[in-house]
Amino acid sequence: MESCSSTHFILGKDYLIIQITVIKVSPVSLELEKSKSEQLNEAEISLHLTDKQESELSTLLYDQTESSASDKDQLGGIVGNEFDIILNIERPYPPLLRRPEYPESPKSIESLEIHIKELLDLGLIRKVGQTEEVEITTPVIVEWHNEKSRMVGGFRALNTYTVPDRYPIPKI
């Protein structure tokens, strides 16, 4: 059906000529339905929804696929919601923000490089050029007892020099 150039299809038992229904289908809507079904094939939708509610939910989920995680983008993302961190100090920054690298073992350095490469590939971080004069919090590897590790950054020093949000998230 996808390779057909015609947009008219016969539904029914046409070989018996008992009942023939001709419908007109837009190729764009066929492609959209195919794409929707591919995107939502793992979604579990409640059986308590009506057909109309299920259709509306499927459309909403399909429209918002960019913000959801997928095989290609493990974190999902909403473009346009970047923000600036405003500091309440000027250059030169205090020594608390310009710390040297922490000494790490070769095993930790190897884990750190793996984590940094993953974050670079996901587009969550970028390399900073030497001409940008940006002080960065040194990343630290936290290793668990099960031989797994994760990268963290110590942002306590940065938080002390950051202007607080005007409307922070309320504490519940």
CSV table of C-alpha atoms in Angstrom, one decimal:
chain,number,residue,atom,x,y,z
A,1,MET,CA,0.0,0.0,0.0
A,2,GLU,CA,2.9,2.3,0.7
A,3,SER,CA,4.4,1.9,-2.8
A,4,CYS,CA,1.1,2.5,-4.6
A,5,SER,CA,0.8,5.7,-6.5
A,6,SER,CA,-3.0,5.8,-6.4
A,7,THR,CA,-4.8,7.3,-3.4
A,8,HIS,CA,-8.0,5.3,-4.0
A,9,PHE,CA,-8.3,1.9,-2.4
A,10,ILE,CA,-11.0,-0.7,-2.5
A,11,LEU,CA,-11.9,-2.2,0.8
A,12,GLY,CA,-14.0,-5.3,1.2
A,13,LYS,CA,-14.4,-8.6,-0.6
A,14,ASP,CA,-13.9,-7.3,-4.1
A,15,TYR,CA,-13.1,-10.7,-5.5
A,16,LEU,CA,-16.7,-11.8,-4.6
A,17,ILE,CA,-18.2,-8.4,-5.6
A,18,ILE,CA,-20.5,-8.6,-2.6
A,19,GLN,CA,-19.6,-5.3,-1.0
A,20,ILE,CA,-17.1,-2.7,-2.4
A,21,THR,CA,-16.2,0.5,-0.6
A,22,VAL,CA,-14.0,3.0,-2.3
A,23,ILE,CA,-12.2,5.5,0.0
A,24,LYS,CA,-9.9,8.4,-0.8
A,25,VAL,CA,-6.8,8.5,1.3
A,26,SER,CA,-4.2,11.2,1.3
A,27,PRO,CA,-0.6,9.9,1.0
A,28,VAL,CA,0.5,12.4,3.6
A,29,SER,CA,-2.0,11.0,6.1
A,30,LEU,CA,-0.8,7.4,5.4
A,31,GLU,CA,2.8,8.5,6.1
A,32,LEU,CA,1.7,10.3,9.3
A,33,GLU,CA,-0.2,7.3,10.6
A,34,LYS,CA,2.8,5.0,9.8
A,35,SER,CA,5.1,7.4,11.6
A,36,LYS,CA,2.7,7.7,14.6
A,37,SER,CA,2.4,4.0,14.9
A,38,GLU,CA,6.2,3.6,14.8
A,39,GLN,CA,6.7,6.3,17.5
A,40,LEU,CA,4.0,5.0,19.8
A,41,ASN,CA,4.4,1.3,19.3
A,42,GLU,CA,5.8,0.9,22.9
A,43,ALA,CA,3.2,3.2,24.6
A,44,GLU,CA,0.6,1.5,26.8
A,45,ILE,CA,-2.6,3.4,26.5
A,46,SER,CA,-5.4,2.8,29.1
A,47,LEU,CA,-8.3,0.6,27.9
A,48,HIS,CA,-10.7,2.9,29.7
A,49,LEU,CA,-10.3,5.7,27.1
A,50,THR,CA,-12.9,6.2,24.4
A,51,ASP,CA,-11.7,6.0,20.8
A,52,LYS,CA,-11.8,9.8,20.5
A,53,GLN,CA,-9.8,10.2,23.7
A,54,GLU,CA,-7.2,7.6,22.5
A,55,SER,CA,-6.9,9.4,19.2
A,56,GLU,CA,-6.4,12.8,20.9
A,57,LEU,CA,-3.8,11.3,23.2
A,58,SER,CA,-2.0,9.7,20.4
A,59,THR,CA,-1.9,12.9,18.5
A,60,LEU,CA,-0.6,14.8,21.5
A,61,LEU,CA,2.1,12.3,22.2
A,62,TYR,CA,3.2,12.3,18.6
A,63,ASP,CA,3.3,16.1,18.5
A,64,GLN,CA,5.5,16.1,21.6
A,65,THR,CA,8.0,13.3,20.6
A,66,GLU,CA,10.9,15.8,20.4
A,67,SER,CA,10.7,16.4,24.1
A,68,SER,CA,10.7,12.7,25.0
A,69,ALA,CA,13.6,10.3,25.2
A,70,SER,CA,14.2,7.9,22.4
A,71,ASP,CA,16.8,5.6,21.1
A,72,LYS,CA,18.5,8.4,19.2
A,73,ASP,CA,18.2,11.0,22.0
A,74,GLN,CA,18.3,9.3,25.4
A,75,LEU,CA,17.3,12.4,27.4
A,76,GLY,CA,14.9,14.2,25.0
A,77,GLY,CA,15.0,17.9,24.8
A,78,ILE,CA,13.0,21.0,24.4
A,79,VAL,CA,14.8,23.5,22.2
A,80,GLY,CA,14.6,27.1,23.2
A,81,ASN,CA,14.6,26.7,27.0
A,82,GLU,CA,18.2,27.6,27.5
A,83,PHE,CA,19.0,30.1,30.3
A,84,ASP,CA,21.9,32.1,31.6
A,85,ILE,CA,23.4,31.7,35.0
A,86,ILE,CA,23.9,35.2,36.4
A,87,LEU,CA,26.7,35.6,38.9
A,88,ASN,CA,26.8,38.3,41.5
A,89,ILE,CA,30.6,38.9,41.1
A,90,GLU,CA,32.8,40.1,38.2
A,91,ARG,CA,36.1,38.9,36.9
A,92,PRO,CA,38.6,38.0,38.1
A,93,TYR,CA,36.7,35.2,39.8
A,94,PRO,CA,37.7,34.2,43.4
A,95,PRO,CA,40.0,31.2,43.9
A,96,LEU,CA,37.0,29.2,45.1
A,97,LEU,CA,35.7,29.1,41.5
A,98,ARG,CA,39.1,28.6,39.9
A,99,ARG,CA,40.2,25.3,41.6
A,100,PRO,CA,42.8,23.1,40.0
A,101,GLU,CA,41.9,19.7,38.8
A,102,TYR,CA,41.4,17.0,41.4
A,103,PRO,CA,44.1,14.3,41.4
A,104,GLU,CA,42.6,11.1,39.9
A,105,SER,CA,43.7,7.5,39.5
A,106,PRO,CA,44.3,6.2,36.0
A,107,LYS,CA,41.1,4.1,36.3
A,108,SER,CA,39.1,7.2,37.3
A,109,ILE,CA,40.5,9.2,34.4
A,110,GLU,CA,39.5,6.5,32.0
A,111,SER,CA,35.9,6.5,33.4
A,112,LEU,CA,35.9,10.3,33.3
A,113,GLU,CA,36.8,10.3,29.6
A,114,ILE,CA,34.1,7.8,28.8
A,115,HIS,CA,31.4,9.9,30.6
A,116,ILE,CA,32.6,13.1,29.0
A,117,LYS,CA,32.5,11.5,25.6
A,118,GLU,CA,28.9,10.3,26.2
A,119,LEU,CA,27.8,13.8,27.3
A,120,LEU,CA,29.6,15.4,24.3
A,121,ASP,CA,27.8,12.9,21.9
A,122,LEU,CA,24.4,13.8,23.5
A,123,GLY,CA,25.1,17.5,23.1
A,124,LEU,CA,24.7,18.2,26.8
A,125,ILE,CA,28.2,19.7,27.1
A,126,ARG,CA,30.7,21.3,24.8
A,127,LYS,CA,34.4,21.7,24.8
A,128,VAL,CA,35.5,25.2,25.9
A,129,GLY,CA,38.3,26.9,23.9
A,130,GLN,CA,41.3,28.4,25.6
A,131,THR,CA,40.3,31.8,24.4
A,132,GLU,CA,36.9,31.8,26.0
A,133,GLU,CA,38.2,32.5,29.5
A,134,VAL,CA,35.6,30.3,31.2
A,135,GLU,CA,36.3,28.7,34.5
A,136,ILE,CA,34.6,25.3,34.8
A,137,THR,CA,33.9,23.3,37.8
A,138,THR,CA,36.2,20.3,37.7
A,139,PRO,CA,34.3,17.0,37.0
A,140,VAL,CA,34.7,14.3,39.6
A,141,ILE,CA,34.0,10.6,39.2
A,142,VAL,CA,32.0,8.9,41.9
A,143,GLU,CA,32.5,5.1,41.9
A,144,TRP,CA,30.1,2.7,43.5
A,145,HIS,CA,30.9,-0.7,45.1
A,146,ASN,CA,29.4,-2.5,42.0
A,147,GLU,CA,32.2,-1.2,39.7
A,148,LYS,CA,29.9,1.4,38.1
A,149,SER,CA,30.6,5.1,38.2
A,150,ARG,CA,29.1,8.4,37.3
A,151,MET,CA,30.4,11.8,36.7
A,152,VAL,CA,29.4,14.7,38.9
A,153,GLY,CA,30.5,18.3,39.3
A,154,GLY,CA,30.9,20.2,42.5
A,155,PHE,CA,28.7,23.3,42.1
A,156,ARG,CA,28.5,24.4,45.7
A,157,ALA,CA,31.0,27.1,45.1
A,158,LEU,CA,29.2,28.3,42.0
A,159,ASN,CA,25.9,28.3,43.8
A,160,THR,CA,27.3,30.7,46.4
A,161,TYR,CA,28.0,33.3,43.7
A,162,THR,CA,24.8,32.8,41.6
A,163,VAL,CA,22.0,35.3,41.7
A,164,PRO,CA,18.9,33.4,43.1
A,165,ASP,CA,15.9,32.8,40.9
A,166,ARG,CA,13.2,35.4,41.3
A,167,TYR,CA,10.5,32.7,41.2
A,168,PRO,CA,12.1,29.5,42.4
A,169,ILE,CA,10.4,26.2,42.4
A,170,PRO,CA,8.4,26.0,45.6
A,171,LYS,CA,9.4,23.6,48.3
A,172,ILE,CA,6.6,21.1,49.0
